[in-house]
Each structure stands twice: as structure tokens, then as C-alpha cells.
Amino acid sequence: MNFTMLPSLIALAALAVLFRAILHQSTSERVGLWLTGWILVLVHSVAQFVDTGQGLWSRLATAVSLNTLEAASVAFLLSFSPVATDRRRQFLLGAGIGVPAIVFTDAVIGGITSHIFYYVLIALALVLALLVIWNFYRKTTPYVVGLWIGCLVVTGGIAWAVGRGQPDLGIICLLAAFNFIIAALFWRRFERVTVGVVTTIVSFVAWGAVFPIATALAAFAPSVHIESEAWNIPLYFVAVGMTLILLEDQVQRSDYLADHDELTGLPNRRLLEDRLKHALARADRKGNKVAVLLLDFDRFKEINDTYGHRIGDLALQQMVIRLASRIRVSDTLARTGGDEFTVVSDVADAEGAHVLISSLETAFIVPFKIEGKLIRAGLSIGLALYPDDGRTTDELHAAADHAMYVCKRGQR
């Protein structure tokens, strides 16, 4: 056994436990794929640990080590692919990328020397990669062209290695290319310069560079000896970067939820107050009016009692979509209660406010169809107009609430 790998095994096992714990707190498909990747990297290290360095057992351990490393790269790559939430297309992409790489690697380890076999496999892998890219993006953009060129460069490098009678260099090319592509996908996905993102991208580039550098040193400077732990440093920094990214995402989400409703994504009462104050100040400068509409869904409690809260939440989300389609981009639609919403809109006069009310009232004429259930809901609206019905935010909310009460009482 290779006991020099023991520290790596312990560290990677700790990383797998860490990402498993994070997965319990997150439903993100990305985190699940990251966990899968780290588990595969752990298996890669286990295979290196049990490698005796001779005989059939050594070749089998080498195959498992390299195959799991390639599979881990595919998992990391899939976490930022355009199909991260589509399991079927995710499997198709993973198979199209991973299977040819694994077959090539196992053929090299198995001692296959036929150039024709390798060339056919490389051509098939290239065609599959190009078809998968086209199937996912369906249009020619600089990014798609860049992916195609990347595929051509990688397969060309592997074909060159085969032509030189050194197909093992093709494996090095594959492992390096995987990590460089993952680094590019990370940059494209986040498009932000933070410690976590930069650390992850630089570490993936460094991890990819380890394979050609180690090969070059073995060929041209065999007297230079570097401990295996030194080669694993980029790997650990990738884990650090990913952990920082998750922490940054959590901070961003906390900041977002401080001003937004979690279920609907609408501004909450806190953000509404800020926008209403800005609307009133804008009205004073321009001489227009501000309509504050208090919206209450009729029969919403009945929907919850009849179909359950899950259907009620889905209905609420559908209602919000319809309401949002009836207001302008410059208007604010906020959730201020369980089934209570507020709209703030700049209007020229009272007539403009009533036109908006009419548009909102027609939003629920057509019933909602949710999971095969036909759901009907009504809408009660209370209007307060600035400065006619109040000059402060509290006065406007009180006036809109009173108008809502009058509307409800009239319906009863």
C-alpha cells in the first residue's frame, strides 16, 4: 500500500463529509454534483493508496484511479452545464463526455496499440461532443464556437499523442483539458470577482497544469522529486474555493431575503416602504400622483383548506405571475401579508389609477389550473391616492386598508 497517500485520504474524506453536510442545508443540484465529484476524487485516492505498483492489481487500481478522476471532472463540469436541472439531458451530456474518455483510458492501460482503434474512438468522441453542444445551445455564438474549437484542439492533441505511439499522453491531455474547461465554465457561470470564485478558477487551472508539468518533469528532469502531497495542493484549494463560493451565495441569499419574500420573490414590506418613499418624492418633483393599491385574494383560505398549503402556495405563485403581467416595469408589486399584496404606481390622475384597477381585476377572470385542479379566486382592491388620501406612507396604507374593508363589506 502507498501510505504516502494517507494524508490525502483523510483530507478528502473530510471534504466529502463537509459537502454532504452542506447538501443537507441546500437543495441545489450544483451542490449534489460537487459532492459526487469529491466522492469520486476520494475513490481515486483510495485506488492510489492500494496500488502495489506491480501486476494485474496495479493495472486495475490505475484504471479505477484514472476513471474516477475523469468521472469527477465530468461531475464538476455538469454542475455548470446548461442542463444542470434536467436529469435526462444531464445523463446524455455526462455519457457523451465521460464514456469515450474512460474507454480511451482503459484501452491505454490495457495495452491496446492499434492506431485505427484510437482514431475511430477520438473521431466518435469529437462528433458526440459537437452534437451535444449544438443540441444544448441551438445557435452559433462566440461561446459555442469557442467550445467547438476547444473540442478540436483537445481531440487533435490526443490524436497527435496516438500518432507518436504515446497514447498515455492522451490521458494527460484529457485530464488537463477537463480542468481548464471547468475553470472556464466557473468564470462564465458566476461572472463575479470574489475570493471564492477567483480561488476556484485559479485552482482548477493549476490542477489541470499539474498533469503536463508532472509528465514533463518525469521525462526531462527525472532527478527532480516532488512529494505527492505537493501535487495535491491545487486540489485542496479547489475545495476551499468551492466552500467560499457556497458561503458567498448564502450571504447573497440572506441579503436578498432581507428585502424579498421567499415564496414569490416579490419585494417585502421593508423594500416596499423604501420604494414608496421614493415614489412620493418623485411625485412631488414632477407634480403627478401615486396610487397605492391594497390587494386581497378572495377565497384564498378556502383554497388552502380544500387543497392544502402546497397547492395554495402554487396558486399564490400563479396569481403573482398574472398580476405582474398587468402592471408596468416601473411599478412595484410587493407581498405584505399571507394573501395580501400592495401595488405602488405613478399615475397622472385618479382616472389612471382606476384604469390600473380595472386591469388587475380582470386578471382572475380565467380560473387557474394547478395539477389538474381548477381553482377560482377573486380579487378585492383598496385604493389610496397621493396626495389626495394622505401625505405620508402610514396615511396612505391606512386609507388603502379602509378602502379594502369597504370593498370587502360591499361584496358581502
mmCIF file of C-alpha atoms in Angstrom:
data_model
loop_
_atom_site.group_PDB
_atom_site.id
_atom_site.type_symbol
_atom_site.label_atom_id
_atom_site.label_comp_id
_atom_site.label_asym_id
_atom_site.label_seq_id
_atom_site.Cartn_x
_atom_site.Cartn_y
_atom_site.Cartn_z
ATOM 1 C CA MET A 1 0.000 0.000 0.000
ATOM 2 C CA ASN A 2 1.074 3.566 -0.694
ATOM 3 C CA PHE A 3 0.982 5.116 2.782
ATOM 4 C CA THR A 4 2.143 8.483 1.432
ATOM 5 C CA MET A 5 -1.462 8.852 0.207
ATOM 6 C CA LEU A 6 -2.887 8.533 3.737
ATOM 7 C CA PRO A 7 -2.992 12.315 4.465
ATOM 8 C CA SER A 8 -4.812 12.881 1.162
ATOM 9 C CA LEU A 9 -7.322 10.173 2.028
ATOM 10 C CA ILE A 10 -8.098 11.769 5.395
ATOM 11 C CA ALA A 11 -8.381 15.261 3.904
ATOM 12 C CA LEU A 12 -10.623 14.125 1.038
ATOM 13 C CA ALA A 13 -12.833 12.113 3.381
ATOM 14 C CA ALA A 14 -13.266 15.256 5.481
ATOM 15 C CA LEU A 15 -14.171 17.220 2.335
ATOM 16 C CA ALA A 16 -16.790 14.634 1.343
ATOM 17 C CA VAL A 17 -18.325 14.853 4.828
ATOM 18 C CA LEU A 18 -18.303 18.671 4.598
ATOM 19 C CA PHE A 19 -20.123 18.769 1.248
ATOM 20 C CA ARG A 20 -22.552 16.093 2.467
ATOM 21 C CA ALA A 21 -23.397 18.342 5.425
ATOM 22 C CA ILE A 22 -23.834 21.339 3.098
ATOM 23 C CA LEU A 23 -26.125 19.282 0.862
ATOM 24 C CA HIS A 24 -28.445 18.734 3.852
ATOM 25 C CA GLN A 25 -28.893 22.512 4.029
ATOM 26 C CA SER A 26 -29.249 23.052 0.276
ATOM 27 C CA THR A 27 -31.472 21.670 -2.460
ATOM 28 C CA SER A 28 -29.136 22.932 -5.196
ATOM 29 C CA GLU A 29 -28.387 20.406 -7.924
ATOM 30 C CA ARG A 30 -24.961 22.005 -8.188
ATOM 31 C CA VAL A 31 -24.019 21.074 -4.609
ATOM 32 C CA GLY A 32 -25.125 17.481 -5.231
ATOM 33 C CA LEU A 33 -22.843 17.249 -8.263
ATOM 34 C CA TRP A 34 -19.971 18.778 -6.304
ATOM 35 C CA LEU A 35 -20.469 16.140 -3.596
ATOM 36 C CA THR A 36 -20.471 13.415 -6.270
ATOM 37 C CA GLY A 37 -17.247 14.829 -7.680
ATOM 38 C CA TRP A 38 -15.478 14.844 -4.309
ATOM 39 C CA ILE A 39 -16.603 11.302 -3.530
ATOM 40 C CA LEU A 40 -15.129 10.194 -6.883
ATOM 41 C CA VAL A 41 -11.872 12.038 -6.101
ATOM 42 C CA LEU A 42 -11.824 10.204 -2.768
ATOM 43 C CA VAL A 43 -12.199 6.856 -4.582
ATOM 44 C CA HIS A 44 -9.367 7.955 -6.899
ATOM 45 C CA SER A 45 -7.124 8.428 -3.846
ATOM 46 C CA VAL A 46 -8.209 5.099 -2.341
ATOM 47 C CA ALA A 47 -7.194 3.376 -5.593
ATOM 48 C CA GLN A 48 -3.791 5.068 -5.420
ATOM 49 C CA PHE A 49 -3.476 4.050 -1.773
ATOM 50 C CA VAL A 50 -3.993 0.326 -2.519
ATOM 51 C CA ASP A 51 -1.862 0.367 -5.687
ATOM 52 C CA THR A 52 1.044 -2.060 -5.155
ATOM 53 C CA GLY A 53 2.889 -0.859 -8.248
ATOM 54 C CA GLN A 54 3.082 -4.247 -9.983
ATOM 55 C CA GLY A 55 0.997 -6.890 -11.735
ATOM 56 C CA LEU A 56 -2.665 -7.032 -12.720
ATOM 57 C CA TRP A 57 -3.770 -5.500 -9.407
ATOM 58 C CA SER A 58 -1.705 -2.410 -10.118
ATOM 59 C CA ARG A 59 -3.221 -2.007 -13.589
ATOM 60 C CA LEU A 60 -6.717 -2.404 -12.149
ATOM 61 C CA ALA A 61 -6.011 0.168 -9.421
ATOM 62 C CA THR A 62 -4.608 2.568 -12.017
ATOM 63 C CA ALA A 63 -7.728 2.159 -14.169
ATOM 64 C CA VAL A 64 -10.014 2.842 -11.211
ATOM 65 C CA SER A 65 -7.876 5.805 -10.151
ATOM 66 C CA LEU A 66 -7.932 7.483 -13.565
ATOM 67 C CA ASN A 67 -11.543 6.574 -14.391
ATOM 68 C CA THR A 68 -12.879 8.062 -11.161
ATOM 69 C CA LEU A 69 -10.767 11.190 -11.648
ATOM 70 C CA GLU A 70 -12.249 11.638 -15.129
ATOM 71 C CA ALA A 71 -15.751 10.947 -13.798
ATOM 72 C CA ALA A 72 -15.206 13.556 -11.059
ATOM 73 C CA SER A 73 -14.230 16.088 -13.717
ATOM 74 C CA VAL A 74 -17.428 15.290 -15.616
ATOM 75 C CA ALA A 75 -19.474 15.816 -12.421
ATOM 76 C CA PHE A 76 -17.851 19.220 -11.813
ATOM 77 C CA LEU A 77 -18.384 20.124 -15.466
ATOM 78 C CA LEU A 78 -22.067 19.131 -15.351
ATOM 79 C CA SER A 79 -22.641 21.331 -12.295
ATOM 80 C CA PHE A 80 -22.390 24.381 -14.566
ATOM 81 C CA SER A 81 -23.744 22.957 -17.784
ATOM 82 C CA PRO A 82 -26.988 24.357 -19.261
ATOM 83 C CA VAL A 83 -28.784 21.131 -18.245
ATOM 84 C CA ALA A 84 -27.936 21.027 -14.540
ATOM 85 C CA THR A 85 -31.627 20.592 -13.615
ATOM 86 C CA ASP A 86 -32.605 18.159 -16.407
ATOM 87 C CA ARG A 87 -31.624 14.647 -15.340
ATOM 88 C CA ARG A 88 -32.125 13.020 -18.756
ATOM 89 C CA ARG A 89 -30.105 15.593 -20.679
ATOM 90 C CA GLN A 90 -27.597 15.670 -17.833
ATOM 91 C CA PHE A 91 -27.042 11.921 -18.230
ATOM 92 C CA LEU A 92 -26.735 12.329 -22.008
ATOM 93 C CA LEU A 93 -24.093 15.040 -21.657
ATOM 94 C CA GLY A 94 -22.180 13.104 -18.990
ATOM 95 C CA ALA A 95 -22.179 9.935 -21.055
ATOM 96 C CA GLY A 96 -21.166 11.764 -24.239
ATOM 97 C CA ILE A 97 -18.156 13.277 -22.484
ATOM 98 C CA GLY A 98 -17.219 10.632 -19.924
ATOM 99 C CA VAL A 99 -17.645 7.311 -21.728
ATOM 100 C CA PRO A 100 -15.198 7.988 -24.614
ATOM 101 C CA ALA A 101 -12.634 9.334 -22.134
ATOM 102 C CA ILE A 102 -12.922 6.270 -19.882
ATOM 103 C CA VAL A 103 -12.806 3.828 -22.824
ATOM 104 C CA PHE A 104 -9.694 5.574 -24.175
ATOM 105 C CA THR A 105 -8.005 5.469 -20.760
ATOM 106 C CA ASP A 106 -8.804 1.800 -20.162
ATOM 107 C CA ALA A 107 -7.589 0.906 -23.670
ATOM 108 C CA VAL A 108 -4.239 2.558 -22.966
ATOM 109 C CA ILE A 109 -3.924 0.803 -19.595
ATOM 110 C CA GLY A 110 -4.943 -2.487 -21.225
ATOM 111 C CA GLY A 111 -2.105 -2.181 -23.727
ATOM 112 C CA ILE A 112 -4.096 -1.727 -26.946
ATOM 113 C CA THR A 113 -1.725 -0.423 -29.631
ATOM 114 C CA SER A 114 -3.996 -0.208 -32.693
ATOM 115 C CA HIS A 115 -3.887 3.335 -34.053
ATOM 116 C CA ILE A 116 -7.098 2.731 -36.007
ATOM 117 C CA PHE A 117 -8.975 1.883 -32.803
ATOM 118 C CA TYR A 118 -7.868 5.106 -31.134
ATOM 119 C CA TYR A 119 -8.544 7.279 -34.185
ATOM 120 C CA VAL A 120 -12.077 5.893 -34.544
ATOM 121 C CA LEU A 121 -12.715 6.457 -30.821
ATOM 122 C CA ILE A 122 -11.350 10.032 -30.996
ATOM 123 C CA ALA A 123 -13.467 10.831 -34.076
ATOM 124 C CA LEU A 124 -16.571 9.401 -32.407
ATOM 125 C CA ALA A 125 -15.906 11.425 -29.246
ATOM 126 C CA LEU A 126 -15.460 14.619 -31.298
ATOM 127 C CA VAL A 127 -18.710 14.086 -33.211
ATOM 128 C CA LEU A 128 -20.595 13.340 -29.984
ATOM 129 C CA ALA A 129 -19.194 16.443 -28.290
ATOM 130 C CA LEU A 130 -20.083 18.714 -31.218
ATOM 131 C CA LEU A 131 -23.607 17.267 -31.448
ATOM 132 C CA VAL A 132 -24.208 17.615 -27.713
ATOM 133 C CA ILE A 133 -23.047 21.254 -27.746
ATOM 134 C CA TRP A 134 -25.339 22.048 -30.683
ATOM 135 C CA ASN A 135 -28.270 20.226 -29.080
ATOM 136 C CA PHE A 136 -27.960 22.305 -25.908
ATOM 137 C CA TYR A 137 -27.389 25.757 -27.427
ATOM 138 C CA ARG A 138 -29.093 25.524 -30.858
ATOM 139 C CA LYS A 139 -27.369 28.649 -32.168
ATOM 140 C CA THR A 140 -23.919 29.747 -33.204
ATOM 141 C CA THR A 141 -22.453 32.219 -30.733
ATOM 142 C CA PRO A 142 -18.828 33.110 -29.924
ATOM 143 C CA TYR A 143 -19.130 30.931 -26.805
ATOM 144 C CA VAL A 144 -20.376 27.907 -28.800
ATOM 145 C CA VAL A 145 -17.665 28.423 -31.428
ATOM 146 C CA GLY A 146 -15.134 28.563 -28.597
ATOM 147 C CA LEU A 147 -16.423 25.220 -27.263
ATOM 148 C CA TRP A 148 -16.132 23.665 -30.718
ATOM 149 C CA ILE A 149 -12.576 24.959 -31.150
ATOM 150 C CA GLY A 150 -11.716 23.624 -27.681
ATOM 151 C CA CYS A 151 -13.026 20.177 -28.643
ATOM 152 C CA LEU A 152 -10.992 20.235 -31.866
ATOM 153 C CA VAL A 153 -7.819 21.258 -30.023
ATOM 154 C CA VAL A 154 -8.212 18.560 -27.346
ATOM 155 C CA THR A 155 -9.019 15.746 -29.780
ATOM 156 C CA GLY A 156 -6.230 16.944 -32.070
ATOM 157 C CA GLY A 157 -3.747 16.794 -29.189
ATOM 158 C CA ILE A 158 -4.871 13.279 -28.284
ATOM 159 C CA ALA A 159 -4.626 12.135 -31.922
ATOM 160 C CA TRP A 160 -1.106 13.609 -32.073
ATOM 161 C CA ALA A 161 -0.124 11.605 -28.968
ATOM 162 C CA VAL A 162 -1.516 8.422 -30.521
ATOM 163 C CA GLY A 163 0.344 9.115 -33.778
ATOM 164 C CA ARG A 164 3.614 9.399 -31.805
ATOM 165 C CA GLY A 165 2.944 5.993 -30.291
ATOM 166 C CA GLN A 166 2.389 7.527 -26.844
ATOM 167 C CA PRO A 167 -1.363 7.251 -26.212
ATOM 168 C CA ASP A 168 -0.675 7.660 -22.482
ATOM 169 C CA LEU A 169 -0.005 11.341 -23.235
ATOM 170 C CA GLY A 170 -3.600 11.483 -24.488
ATOM 171 C CA ILE A 171 -4.773 10.711 -20.953
ATOM 172 C CA ILE A 172 -2.674 13.631 -19.655
ATOM 173 C CA CYS A 173 -4.229 15.851 -22.326
ATOM 174 C CA LEU A 174 -7.736 14.742 -21.298
ATOM 175 C CA LEU A 175 -7.230 15.388 -17.592
ATOM 176 C CA ALA A 176 -5.676 18.807 -18.200
ATOM 177 C CA ALA A 177 -8.395 19.812 -20.680
ATOM 178 C CA PHE A 178 -11.188 18.792 -18.299
ATOM 179 C CA ASN A 179 -9.871 21.099 -15.587
ATOM 180 C CA PHE A 180 -9.264 24.026 -17.942
ATOM 181 C CA ILE A 181 -12.806 23.716 -19.317
ATOM 182 C CA ILE A 182 -14.255 23.547 -15.796
ATOM 183 C CA ALA A 183 -12.355 26.742 -14.889
ATOM 184 C CA ALA A 184 -13.851 28.472 -17.955
ATOM 185 C CA LEU A 185 -17.370 27.302 -17.037
ATOM 186 C CA PHE A 186 -16.955 28.587 -13.488
ATOM 187 C CA TRP A 187 -15.960 32.006 -14.799
ATOM 188 C CA ARG A 188 -18.872 32.106 -17.262
ATOM 189 C CA ARG A 189 -21.403 30.983 -14.643
ATOM 190 C CA PHE A 190 -20.519 33.401 -11.851
ATOM 191 C CA GLU A 191 -19.216 36.449 -13.745
ATOM 192 C CA ARG A 192 -18.138 37.994 -10.451
ATOM 193 C CA VAL A 193 -14.763 38.664 -8.926
ATOM 194 C CA THR A 194 -14.831 37.313 -5.381
ATOM 195 C CA VAL A 195 -12.316 35.416 -3.303
ATOM 196 C CA GLY A 196 -14.237 32.144 -3.700
ATOM 197 C CA VAL A 197 -14.669 32.380 -7.473
ATOM 198 C CA VAL A 198 -11.108 33.501 -8.186
ATOM 199 C CA THR A 199 -9.651 30.840 -5.857
ATOM 200 C CA THR A 200 -11.687 28.088 -7.526
ATOM 201 C CA ILE A 201 -10.868 29.157 -11.079
ATOM 202 C CA VAL A 202 -7.128 29.595 -10.445
ATOM 203 C CA SER A 203 -7.016 26.286 -8.551
ATOM 204 C CA PHE A 204 -8.717 24.361 -11.375
ATOM 205 C CA VAL A 205 -6.227 25.864 -13.840
ATOM 206 C CA ALA A 206 -3.368 24.862 -11.516
ATOM 207 C CA TRP A 207 -4.847 21.390 -11.060
ATOM 208 C CA GLY A 208 -5.051 20.980 -14.837
ATOM 209 C CA ALA A 209 -1.460 22.183 -15.223
ATOM 210 C CA VAL A 210 -0.224 19.573 -12.707
ATOM 211 C CA PHE A 211 -0.644 16.712 -15.222
ATOM 212 C CA PRO A 212 1.505 18.053 -18.102
ATOM 213 C CA ILE A 213 4.048 19.567 -15.686
ATOM 214 C CA ALA A 214 4.472 16.287 -13.778
ATOM 215 C CA THR A 215 4.812 14.384 -17.063
ATOM 216 C CA ALA A 216 7.385 16.855 -18.388
ATOM 217 C CA LEU A 217 9.439 16.665 -15.194
ATOM 218 C CA ALA A 218 9.397 12.857 -15.293
ATOM 219 C CA ALA A 219 10.625 12.914 -18.899
ATOM 220 C CA PHE A 220 13.160 15.740 -18.853
ATOM 221 C CA ALA A 221 14.189 16.060 -15.187
ATOM 222 C CA PRO A 222 13.879 12.599 -13.615
ATOM 223 C CA SER A 223 16.198 13.598 -10.783
ATOM 224 C CA VAL A 224 13.681 16.171 -9.527
ATOM 225 C CA HIS A 225 11.493 14.521 -6.908
ATOM 226 C CA ILE A 226 8.310 16.195 -5.677
ATOM 227 C CA GLU A 227 6.189 14.627 -2.956
ATOM 228 C CA SER A 228 2.689 13.590 -3.998
ATOM 229 C CA GLU A 229 1.173 15.936 -1.410
ATOM 230 C CA ALA A 230 2.666 18.931 -3.237
ATOM 231 C CA TRP A 231 0.838 17.944 -6.429
ATOM 232 C CA ASN A 232 -2.420 17.784 -4.450
ATOM 233 C CA ILE A 233 -2.239 21.391 -3.206
ATOM 234 C CA PRO A 234 -4.341 22.783 -6.126
ATOM 235 C CA LEU A 235 -6.935 20.113 -5.368
ATOM 236 C CA TYR A 236 -7.307 21.324 -1.794
ATOM 237 C CA PHE A 237 -7.542 24.943 -2.941
ATOM 238 C CA VAL A 238 -10.375 23.946 -5.311
ATOM 239 C CA ALA A 239 -12.258 22.637 -2.259
ATOM 240 C CA VAL A 240 -11.520 25.848 -0.336
ATOM 241 C CA GLY A 241 -12.747 27.940 -3.261
ATOM 242 C CA MET A 242 -15.960 25.937 -3.612
ATOM 243 C CA THR A 243 -16.650 26.273 0.110
ATOM 244 C CA LEU A 244 -16.129 30.041 -0.105
ATOM 245 C CA ILE A 245 -18.489 30.219 -3.104
ATOM 246 C CA LEU A 246 -21.206 28.478 -1.097
ATOM 247 C CA LEU A 247 -20.676 30.898 1.802
ATOM 248 C CA GLU A 248 -20.814 33.877 -0.594
ATOM 249 C CA ASP A 249 -24.022 32.527 -2.128
ATOM 250 C CA GLN A 250 -25.519 32.162 1.343
ATOM 251 C CA VAL A 251 -24.634 35.758 2.235
ATOM 252 C CA GLN A 252 -26.148 36.974 -1.052
ATOM 253 C CA ARG A 253 -29.308 34.973 -0.409
ATOM 254 C CA SER A 254 -29.588 36.345 3.139
ATOM 255 C CA ASP A 255 -29.243 39.885 1.803
ATOM 256 C CA TYR A 256 -31.878 39.144 -0.849
ATOM 257 C CA LEU A 257 -34.341 37.652 1.640
ATOM 258 C CA ALA A 258 -33.967 40.709 3.863
ATOM 259 C CA ASP A 259 -35.859 42.668 1.188
ATOM 260 C CA HIS A 260 -37.842 39.989 -0.653
ATOM 261 C CA ASP A 261 -40.490 37.368 0.011
ATOM 262 C CA GLU A 262 -39.053 33.865 -0.242
ATOM 263 C CA LEU A 263 -42.095 32.186 -1.838
ATOM 264 C CA THR A 264 -42.906 34.728 -4.556
ATOM 265 C CA GLY A 265 -39.629 36.607 -4.921
ATOM 266 C CA LEU A 266 -41.530 39.893 -4.617
ATOM 267 C CA PRO A 267 -40.368 42.859 -2.544
ATOM 268 C CA ASN A 268 -41.451 42.565 1.094
ATOM 269 C CA ARG A 269 -42.881 45.300 3.313
ATOM 270 C CA ARG A 270 -39.423 46.682 4.113
ATOM 271 C CA LEU A 271 -38.453 47.212 0.462
ATOM 272 C CA LEU A 272 -41.975 48.433 -0.345
ATOM 273 C CA GLU A 273 -41.637 51.248 2.199
ATOM 274 C CA ASP A 274 -38.384 52.368 0.624
ATOM 275 C CA ARG A 275 -39.841 52.364 -2.884
ATOM 276 C CA LEU A 276 -42.998 54.128 -1.757
ATOM 277 C CA LYS A 277 -40.949 56.931 -0.193
ATOM 278 C CA HIS A 278 -39.025 57.338 -3.439
ATOM 279 C CA ALA A 279 -42.304 57.372 -5.399
ATOM 280 C CA LEU A 280 -43.729 60.127 -3.168
ATOM 281 C CA ALA A 281 -40.570 62.222 -3.548
ATOM 282 C CA ARG A 282 -40.706 61.723 -7.305
ATOM 283 C CA ALA A 283 -44.370 62.780 -7.373
ATOM 284 C CA ASP A 284 -43.528 65.996 -5.511
ATOM 285 C CA ARG A 285 -40.878 66.851 -8.104
ATOM 286 C CA LYS A 286 -42.958 66.002 -11.179
ATOM 287 C CA GLY A 287 -46.395 67.002 -9.930
ATOM 288 C CA ASN A 288 -48.044 63.630 -10.606
ATOM 289 C CA LYS A 289 -49.910 61.325 -8.219
ATOM 290 C CA VAL A 290 -49.076 57.949 -6.681
ATOM 291 C CA ALA A 291 -51.602 55.137 -6.473
ATOM 292 C CA VAL A 292 -51.277 52.742 -3.539
ATOM 293 C CA LEU A 293 -53.405 49.648 -4.140
ATOM 294 C CA LEU A 294 -54.003 47.074 -1.415
ATOM 295 C CA LEU A 295 -54.884 43.710 -2.994
ATOM 296 C CA ASP A 296 -56.530 40.841 -1.131
ATOM 297 C CA PHE A 297 -57.274 37.465 -2.695
ATOM 298 C CA ASP A 298 -60.844 36.298 -2.126
ATOM 299 C CA ARG A 299 -61.434 32.668 -1.091
ATOM 300 C CA PHE A 300 -57.714 32.015 -0.581
ATOM 301 C CA LYS A 301 -58.298 30.432 2.844
ATOM 302 C CA GLU A 302 -60.858 28.175 1.220
ATOM 303 C CA ILE A 303 -58.248 27.075 -1.353
ATOM 304 C CA ASN A 304 -55.774 26.236 1.417
ATOM 305 C CA ASP A 305 -58.399 24.348 3.456
ATOM 306 C CA THR A 306 -59.646 22.383 0.426
ATOM 307 C CA TYR A 307 -56.429 21.514 -1.396
ATOM 308 C CA GLY A 308 -53.709 22.010 1.207
ATOM 309 C CA HIS A 309 -50.979 24.578 1.664
ATOM 310 C CA ARG A 310 -48.757 23.223 -1.123
ATOM 311 C CA ILE A 311 -51.444 23.831 -3.749
ATOM 312 C CA GLY A 312 -52.175 27.140 -2.047
ATOM 313 C CA ASP A 313 -48.538 28.191 -2.459
ATOM 314 C CA LEU A 314 -48.550 27.175 -6.128
ATOM 315 C CA ALA A 315 -51.782 29.109 -6.647
ATOM 316 C CA LEU A 316 -50.251 32.139 -4.976
ATOM 317 C CA GLN A 317 -47.262 31.996 -7.307
ATOM 318 C CA GLN A 318 -49.557 31.765 -10.349
ATOM 319 C CA MET A 319 -51.600 34.709 -9.090
ATOM 320 C CA VAL A 320 -48.461 36.797 -8.729
ATOM 321 C CA ILE A 321 -47.437 35.976 -12.313
ATOM 322 C CA ARG A 322 -50.791 37.205 -13.596
ATOM 323 C CA LEU A 323 -50.706 40.371 -11.531
ATOM 324 C CA ALA A 324 -47.140 41.146 -12.620
ATOM 325 C CA SER A 325 -48.237 40.886 -16.263
ATOM 326 C CA ARG A 326 -50.840 43.655 -15.688
ATOM 327 C CA ILE A 327 -48.519 46.302 -14.269
ATOM 328 C CA ARG A 328 -45.635 48.316 -15.719
ATOM 329 C CA VAL A 329 -41.981 47.507 -15.110
ATOM 330 C CA SER A 330 -41.661 50.789 -13.199
ATOM 331 C CA ASP A 331 -44.478 49.810 -10.793
ATOM 332 C CA THR A 332 -43.846 47.910 -7.570
ATOM 333 C CA LEU A 333 -45.763 44.760 -6.641
ATOM 334 C CA ALA A 334 -44.966 43.639 -3.085
ATOM 335 C CA ARG A 335 -46.199 40.899 -0.766
ATOM 336 C CA THR A 336 -47.248 42.477 2.512
ATOM 337 C CA GLY A 337 -49.164 39.583 4.116
ATOM 338 C CA GLY A 338 -50.233 35.975 3.639
ATOM 339 C CA ASP A 339 -52.599 36.675 0.733
ATOM 340 C CA GLU A 340 -52.209 40.443 0.792
ATOM 341 C CA PHE A 341 -50.257 42.404 -1.792
ATOM 342 C CA THR A 342 -49.576 46.068 -2.465
ATOM 343 C CA VAL A 343 -49.026 47.854 -5.754
ATOM 344 C CA VAL A 344 -47.347 51.264 -5.950
ATOM 345 C CA SER A 345 -47.737 53.057 -9.282
ATOM 346 C CA ASP A 346 -47.063 56.564 -10.595
ATOM 347 C CA VAL A 347 -50.262 57.841 -12.234
ATOM 348 C CA ALA A 348 -51.278 61.131 -13.814
ATOM 349 C CA ASP A 349 -54.630 61.335 -12.035
ATOM 350 C CA ALA A 350 -57.424 59.310 -10.399
ATOM 351 C CA GLU A 351 -58.602 58.069 -13.777
ATOM 352 C CA GLY A 352 -55.192 56.499 -14.390
ATOM 353 C CA ALA A 353 -55.449 54.692 -11.043
ATOM 354 C CA HIS A 354 -58.896 53.289 -11.941
ATOM 355 C CA VAL A 355 -57.596 52.076 -15.303
ATOM 356 C CA LEU A 356 -54.918 50.125 -13.401
ATOM 357 C CA ILE A 357 -57.535 48.716 -11.027
ATOM 358 C CA SER A 358 -59.678 47.527 -13.958
ATOM 359 C CA SER A 359 -56.670 45.797 -15.493
ATOM 360 C CA LEU A 360 -55.872 43.999 -12.228
ATOM 361 C CA GLU A 361 -59.488 42.947 -11.627
ATOM 362 C CA THR A 362 -59.625 41.124 -14.967
ATOM 363 C CA ALA A 363 -56.513 39.083 -14.129
ATOM 364 C CA PHE A 364 -58.511 36.362 -12.387
ATOM 365 C CA ILE A 365 -61.441 36.009 -14.794
ATOM 366 C CA VAL A 366 -59.901 32.822 -16.183
ATOM 367 C CA PRO A 367 -59.548 30.191 -13.392
ATOM 368 C CA PHE A 368 -56.169 28.658 -12.524
ATOM 369 C CA LYS A 369 -55.372 25.064 -13.427
ATOM 370 C CA ILE A 370 -52.882 23.594 -10.961
ATOM 371 C CA GLU A 371 -52.028 19.879 -11.023
ATOM 372 C CA GLY A 372 -55.308 19.111 -12.734
ATOM 373 C CA LYS A 373 -57.380 21.128 -10.260
ATOM 374 C CA LEU A 374 -59.452 24.089 -11.449
ATOM 375 C CA ILE A 375 -59.090 26.897 -8.928
ATOM 376 C CA ARG A 376 -61.130 30.078 -8.947
ATOM 377 C CA ALA A 377 -60.078 33.149 -6.996
ATOM 378 C CA GLY A 378 -61.287 36.704 -6.752
ATOM 379 C CA LEU A 379 -59.589 39.985 -6.011
ATOM 380 C CA SER A 380 -60.572 42.836 -3.725
ATOM 381 C CA ILE A 381 -58.735 46.129 -4.183
ATOM 382 C CA GLY A 382 -58.467 49.149 -1.922
ATOM 383 C CA LEU A 383 -57.146 52.386 -3.444
ATOM 384 C CA ALA A 384 -55.385 55.318 -1.813
ATOM 385 C CA LEU A 385 -54.137 58.224 -3.916
ATOM 386 C CA TYR A 386 -51.264 60.534 -3.031
ATOM 387 C CA PRO A 387 -51.668 63.345 -2.054
ATOM 388 C CA ASP A 388 -55.481 63.191 -2.079
ATOM 389 C CA ASP A 389 -55.899 60.458 0.575
ATOM 390 C CA GLY A 390 -52.722 61.024 2.584
ATOM 391 C CA ARG A 391 -49.304 62.612 2.509
ATOM 392 C CA THR A 392 -47.303 60.033 4.450
ATOM 393 C CA THR A 393 -46.769 56.333 3.885
ATOM 394 C CA ASP A 394 -48.715 55.464 7.045
ATOM 395 C CA GLU A 395 -51.684 57.612 6.000
ATOM 396 C CA LEU A 396 -51.721 56.022 2.532
ATOM 397 C CA HIS A 397 -51.568 52.476 3.921
ATOM 398 C CA ALA A 398 -54.398 53.279 6.352
ATOM 399 C CA ALA A 399 -56.519 54.791 3.565
ATOM 400 C CA ALA A 400 -55.934 51.805 1.272
ATOM 401 C CA ASP A 401 -56.760 49.415 4.114
ATOM 402 C CA HIS A 402 -60.020 51.281 4.828
ATOM 403 C CA ALA A 403 -60.929 51.195 1.128
ATOM 404 C CA MET A 404 -60.238 47.449 1.118
ATOM 405 C CA TYR A 405 -62.560 46.978 4.105
ATOM 406 C CA VAL A 406 -65.310 48.910 2.320
ATOM 407 C CA CYS A 407 -64.791 46.774 -0.799
ATOM 408 C CA LYS A 408 -64.998 43.510 1.184
ATOM 409 C CA ARG A 409 -68.100 44.681 3.043
ATOM 410 C CA GLY A 410 -69.747 45.652 -0.256
ATOM 411 C CA GLN A 411 -69.098 42.174 -1.654
ATOM 412 C CA ARG A 412 -70.620 40.516 1.390
#
